[in-house]
C-alpha cells in the first residue's frame, strides 16, 4: 500500500466522520496492513502513534490537540469544518460542540468570525443558557434572574 493510497483511505474515513476524528478512533478503523505501512506497532503509545502519523501524513492532514485527546483533520480551515456542521434548520447541540477538535476558546473565536462574516447566526434559547441580567442603581449591582418559560 503506497503513501498515496493510505492518504486516500484515511481521507475516506474522515469524510464519513465530519472531516475529523480522534487518532484512537482512526487506529480502530485502520487495517493491520495500513498500520504497518505507517510503521505503527501494537505496543506503541499514543504519543508514538501521533508522532508517526504526523511524520507520515503532515503534508496531507492537520492535527489538533484538545487536552490529552489528539485529532486528525482534513486539510482545511477550522472555520470550514464548523461551517460544514451548521444547518439552517438544526442548531449545533452541545454534544456535537464538545466533540469538535477545538478548545472552547478556539470554537468561540471561529463562531464569532463566522457570524461577523455573515456565514452563521446565533439564536439563544432557554434550553442552552440561563441568562442573568444586571442593573446598576446607586452603586449597587442587583442580579435579576429570568425564569424559563418551562418553569412557569
PDB file of C-alpha atoms in Angstrom:
ATOM      1  CA  UNK A   1       0.000   0.000   0.000  1.00  0.00           C
ATOM      2  CA  UNK A   2       1.577   3.309  -1.047  1.00  0.00           C
ATOM      3  CA  UNK A   3       1.539   6.548   0.957  1.00  0.00           C
ATOM      4  CA  UNK A   4      -0.991   7.926  -1.550  1.00  0.00           C
ATOM      5  CA  UNK A   5      -3.421   5.054  -1.026  1.00  0.00           C
ATOM      6  CA  UNK A   6      -3.052   5.337   2.767  1.00  0.00           C
ATOM      7  CA  UNK A   7      -3.828   9.047   2.490  1.00  0.00           C
ATOM      8  CA  UNK A   8      -6.848   8.258   0.316  1.00  0.00           C
ATOM      9  CA  UNK A   9      -8.004   5.607   2.808  1.00  0.00           C
ATOM     10  CA  UNK A  10      -7.694   7.998   5.749  1.00  0.00           C
ATOM     11  CA  UNK A  11      -9.419  10.770   3.776  1.00  0.00           C
ATOM     12  CA  UNK A  12     -12.366   8.469   3.026  1.00  0.00           C
ATOM     13  CA  UNK A  13     -12.613   7.552   6.716  1.00  0.00           C
ATOM     14  CA  UNK A  14     -12.532  11.233   7.709  1.00  0.00           C
ATOM     15  CA  UNK A  15     -15.142  12.110   5.072  1.00  0.00           C
ATOM     16  CA  UNK A  16     -17.519   9.669   6.751  1.00  0.00           C
ATOM     17  CA  UNK A  17     -16.784  11.282  10.141  1.00  0.00           C
ATOM     18  CA  UNK A  18     -17.460  15.005   9.520  1.00  0.00           C
ATOM     19  CA  UNK A  19     -13.853  15.634   8.442  1.00  0.00           C
ATOM     20  CA  UNK A  20     -12.197  14.840  11.759  1.00  0.00           C
ATOM     21  CA  UNK A  21     -11.817  12.137  14.383  1.00  0.00           C
ATOM     22  CA  UNK A  22      -9.621  11.174  17.282  1.00  0.00           C
ATOM     23  CA  UNK A  23      -6.431   9.328  16.481  1.00  0.00           C
ATOM     24  CA  UNK A  24      -7.585   6.409  18.652  1.00  0.00           C
ATOM     25  CA  UNK A  25     -10.796   6.069  16.586  1.00  0.00           C
ATOM     26  CA  UNK A  26      -8.754   6.285  13.408  1.00  0.00           C
ATOM     27  CA  UNK A  27      -6.480   3.490  14.635  1.00  0.00           C
ATOM     28  CA  UNK A  28      -9.530   1.321  15.319  1.00  0.00           C
ATOM     29  CA  UNK A  29     -10.673   1.958  11.730  1.00  0.00           C
ATOM     30  CA  UNK A  30      -7.384   1.074  10.022  1.00  0.00           C
ATOM     31  CA  UNK A  31      -6.383  -2.409   8.945  1.00  0.00           C
ATOM     32  CA  UNK A  32      -3.225  -4.083  10.254  1.00  0.00           C
ATOM     33  CA  UNK A  33      -1.672  -3.628   6.811  1.00  0.00           C
ATOM     34  CA  UNK A  34      -2.325   0.140   6.835  1.00  0.00           C
ATOM     35  CA  UNK A  35      -0.947   0.426  10.375  1.00  0.00           C
ATOM     36  CA  UNK A  36       2.209  -1.459   9.461  1.00  0.00           C
ATOM     37  CA  UNK A  37       2.660   0.717   6.364  1.00  0.00           C
ATOM     38  CA  UNK A  38       2.602   3.735   8.700  1.00  0.00           C
ATOM     39  CA  UNK A  39       5.135   1.997  10.981  1.00  0.00           C
ATOM     40  CA  UNK A  40       2.655   1.628  13.845  1.00  0.00           C
ATOM     41  CA  UNK A  41       3.085  -1.411  16.080  1.00  0.00           C
ATOM     42  CA  UNK A  42       0.573  -2.872  18.531  1.00  0.00           C
ATOM     43  CA  UNK A  43       2.560  -1.765  21.599  1.00  0.00           C
ATOM     44  CA  UNK A  44       3.020   1.858  20.505  1.00  0.00           C
ATOM     45  CA  UNK A  45       1.784   4.508  22.901  1.00  0.00           C
ATOM     46  CA  UNK A  46      -0.478   7.360  21.846  1.00  0.00           C
ATOM     47  CA  UNK A  47       2.482   9.769  21.697  1.00  0.00           C
ATOM     48  CA  UNK A  48       4.443   7.435  19.433  1.00  0.00           C
ATOM     49  CA  UNK A  49       1.422   6.894  17.170  1.00  0.00           C
ATOM     50  CA  UNK A  50       0.849  10.641  16.929  1.00  0.00           C
ATOM     51  CA  UNK A  51       4.495  11.265  16.049  1.00  0.00           C
ATOM     52  CA  UNK A  52       4.468   8.542  13.365  1.00  0.00           C
ATOM     53  CA  UNK A  53       1.215   9.822  11.869  1.00  0.00           C
ATOM     54  CA  UNK A  54       2.463  13.400  11.838  1.00  0.00           C
ATOM     55  CA  UNK A  55       5.725  12.329  10.180  1.00  0.00           C
ATOM     56  CA  UNK A  56       3.917  10.303   7.520  1.00  0.00           C
ATOM     57  CA  UNK A  57       0.835  12.415   6.917  1.00  0.00           C
ATOM     58  CA  UNK A  58       1.527  16.026   7.959  1.00  0.00           C
ATOM     59  CA  UNK A  59       1.568  17.167   4.339  1.00  0.00           C
ATOM     60  CA  UNK A  60      -1.907  15.651   3.791  1.00  0.00           C
ATOM     61  CA  UNK A  61      -3.719  16.217   7.101  1.00  0.00           C
ATOM     62  CA  UNK A  62      -3.810  18.531  10.092  1.00  0.00           C
ATOM     63  CA  UNK A  63      -3.503  17.540  13.737  1.00  0.00           C
ATOM     64  CA  UNK A  64      -5.127  19.256  16.693  1.00  0.00           C
ATOM     65  CA  UNK A  65      -4.907  18.566  20.412  1.00  0.00           C
ATOM     66  CA  UNK A  66      -7.663  19.303  22.900  1.00  0.00           C
ATOM     67  CA  UNK A  67      -6.423  18.364  26.336  1.00  0.00           C
ATOM     68  CA  UNK A  68      -4.988  14.876  26.066  1.00  0.00           C
ATOM     69  CA  UNK A  69      -7.065  13.988  23.016  1.00  0.00           C
ATOM     70  CA  UNK A  70      -5.423  14.329  19.591  1.00  0.00           C
ATOM     71  CA  UNK A  71      -7.498  14.701  16.438  1.00  0.00           C
ATOM     72  CA  UNK A  72      -6.682  14.233  12.789  1.00  0.00           C
ATOM     73  CA  UNK A  73      -8.481  16.632  10.441  1.00  0.00           C
ATOM     74  CA  UNK A  74      -8.971  17.086   6.734  1.00  0.00           C
ATOM     75  CA  UNK A  75      -6.743  19.843   5.366  1.00  0.00           C
ATOM     76  CA  UNK A  76      -8.988  22.910   5.522  1.00  0.00           C
ATOM     77  CA  UNK A  77      -9.571  25.982   7.601  1.00  0.00           C
ATOM     78  CA  UNK A  78     -11.071  25.198  11.033  1.00  0.00           C
ATOM     79  CA  UNK A  79     -13.979  27.507  10.190  1.00  0.00           C
ATOM     80  CA  UNK A  80     -14.799  25.283   7.192  1.00  0.00           C
ATOM     81  CA  UNK A  81     -15.171  22.267   9.480  1.00  0.00           C
ATOM     82  CA  UNK A  82     -17.599  24.152  11.715  1.00  0.00           C
ATOM     83  CA  UNK A  83     -19.448  25.632   8.738  1.00  0.00           C
ATOM     84  CA  UNK A  84     -19.934  22.143   7.273  1.00  0.00           C
ATOM     85  CA  UNK A  85     -21.657  21.095  10.512  1.00  0.00           C
ATOM     86  CA  UNK A  86     -24.039  24.049  10.533  1.00  0.00           C
ATOM     87  CA  UNK A  87     -27.513  23.680   9.133  1.00  0.00           C
ATOM     88  CA  UNK A  88     -30.164  26.344   8.586  1.00  0.00           C
ATOM     89  CA  UNK A  89     -32.786  24.093  10.170  1.00  0.00           C
ATOM     90  CA  UNK A  90     -30.953  22.415  13.056  1.00  0.00           C
ATOM     91  CA  UNK A  91     -28.682  24.047  15.589  1.00  0.00           C
ATOM     92  CA  UNK A  92     -25.438  22.527  16.801  1.00  0.00           C
ATOM     93  CA  UNK A  93     -26.108  20.692  20.016  1.00  0.00           C
ATOM     94  CA  UNK A  94     -23.745  20.677  22.974  1.00  0.00           C
ATOM     95  CA  UNK A  95     -22.693  17.090  22.246  1.00  0.00           C
ATOM     96  CA  UNK A  96     -21.534  17.999  18.741  1.00  0.00           C
ATOM     97  CA  UNK A  97     -19.806  21.130  20.006  1.00  0.00           C
ATOM     98  CA  UNK A  98     -17.921  19.184  22.680  1.00  0.00           C
ATOM     99  CA  UNK A  99     -16.813  16.584  20.102  1.00  0.00           C
ATOM    100  CA  UNK A 100     -15.127  19.210  17.930  1.00  0.00           C
ATOM    101  CA  UNK A 101     -11.334  19.117  17.767  1.00  0.00           C
ATOM    102  CA  UNK A 102     -11.019  22.635  19.181  1.00  0.00           C
ATOM    103  CA  UNK A 103     -10.823  24.125  22.626  1.00  0.00           C
ATOM    104  CA  UNK A 104     -13.775  26.201  23.795  1.00  0.00           C
ATOM    105  CA  UNK A 105     -11.845  29.427  23.178  1.00  0.00           C
ATOM    106  CA  UNK A 106     -10.971  28.443  19.601  1.00  0.00           C
ATOM    107  CA  UNK A 107     -14.564  27.349  18.898  1.00  0.00           C
ATOM    108  CA  UNK A 108     -15.932  30.663  20.216  1.00  0.00           C
ATOM    109  CA  UNK A 109     -13.459  32.558  18.045  1.00  0.00           C
ATOM    110  CA  UNK A 110     -14.469  30.530  14.969  1.00  0.00           C
ATOM    111  CA  UNK A 111     -18.196  31.080  15.612  1.00  0.00           C
ATOM    112  CA  UNK A 112     -17.695  34.810  16.195  1.00  0.00           C
ATOM    113  CA  UNK A 113     -15.741  35.083  12.932  1.00  0.00           C
ATOM    114  CA  UNK A 114     -18.471  33.182  11.027  1.00  0.00           C
ATOM    115  CA  UNK A 115     -21.145  35.466  12.498  1.00  0.00           C
ATOM    116  CA  UNK A 116     -19.085  38.577  11.628  1.00  0.00           C
ATOM    117  CA  UNK A 117     -18.721  37.294   8.052  1.00  0.00           C
ATOM    118  CA  UNK A 118     -22.470  36.650   7.826  1.00  0.00           C
ATOM    119  CA  UNK A 119     -21.986  32.900   7.328  1.00  0.00           C
ATOM    120  CA  UNK A 120     -23.651  31.883  10.602  1.00  0.00           C
ATOM    121  CA  UNK A 121     -26.184  33.274  13.019  1.00  0.00           C
ATOM    122  CA  UNK A 122     -26.670  32.727  16.703  1.00  0.00           C
ATOM    123  CA  UNK A 123     -30.010  32.107  18.331  1.00  0.00           C
ATOM    124  CA  UNK A 124     -30.078  31.669  22.101  1.00  0.00           C
ATOM    125  CA  UNK A 125     -32.836  29.630  23.692  1.00  0.00           C
ATOM    126  CA  UNK A 126     -33.609  28.729  27.290  1.00  0.00           C
ATOM    127  CA  UNK A 127     -32.549  25.099  26.858  1.00  0.00           C
ATOM    128  CA  UNK A 128     -28.969  26.152  26.297  1.00  0.00           C
ATOM    129  CA  UNK A 129     -28.409  29.102  28.581  1.00  0.00           C
ATOM    130  CA  UNK A 130     -29.940  30.589  31.716  1.00  0.00           C
ATOM    131  CA  UNK A 131     -29.481  34.326  31.289  1.00  0.00           C
ATOM    132  CA  UNK A 132     -28.866  36.764  34.110  1.00  0.00           C
ATOM    133  CA  UNK A 133     -29.326  40.465  33.614  1.00  0.00           C
ATOM    134  CA  UNK A 134     -27.741  43.103  35.819  1.00  0.00           C
ATOM    135  CA  UNK A 135     -28.836  46.632  36.600  1.00  0.00           C
ATOM    136  CA  UNK A 136     -26.786  49.318  38.267  1.00  0.00           C
ATOM    137  CA  UNK A 137     -28.575  51.526  40.819  1.00  0.00           C
ATOM    138  CA  UNK A 138     -26.769  53.946  43.128  1.00  0.00           C
ATOM    139  CA  UNK A 139     -23.504  51.970  43.119  1.00  0.00           C
ATOM    140  CA  UNK A 140     -25.356  48.699  43.844  1.00  0.00           C
ATOM    141  CA  UNK A 141     -25.453  45.817  41.430  1.00  0.00           C
ATOM    142  CA  UNK A 142     -28.611  43.735  41.596  1.00  0.00           C
ATOM    143  CA  UNK A 143     -28.979  40.456  39.751  1.00  0.00           C
ATOM    144  CA  UNK A 144     -32.322  39.831  38.103  1.00  0.00           C
ATOM    145  CA  UNK A 145     -32.879  36.203  37.167  1.00  0.00           C
ATOM    146  CA  UNK A 146     -35.141  35.485  34.234  1.00  0.00           C
ATOM    147  CA  UNK A 147     -37.287  32.388  34.700  1.00  0.00           C
ATOM    148  CA  UNK A 148     -37.521  29.912  31.881  1.00  0.00           C
ATOM    149  CA  UNK A 149     -40.912  29.641  30.172  1.00  0.00           C
ATOM    150  CA  UNK A 150     -40.752  25.905  31.008  1.00  0.00           C
ATOM    151  CA  UNK A 151     -40.661  26.594  34.745  1.00  0.00           C
ATOM    152  CA  UNK A 152     -43.821  28.725  34.765  1.00  0.00           C
TER     153      UNK A 152
END
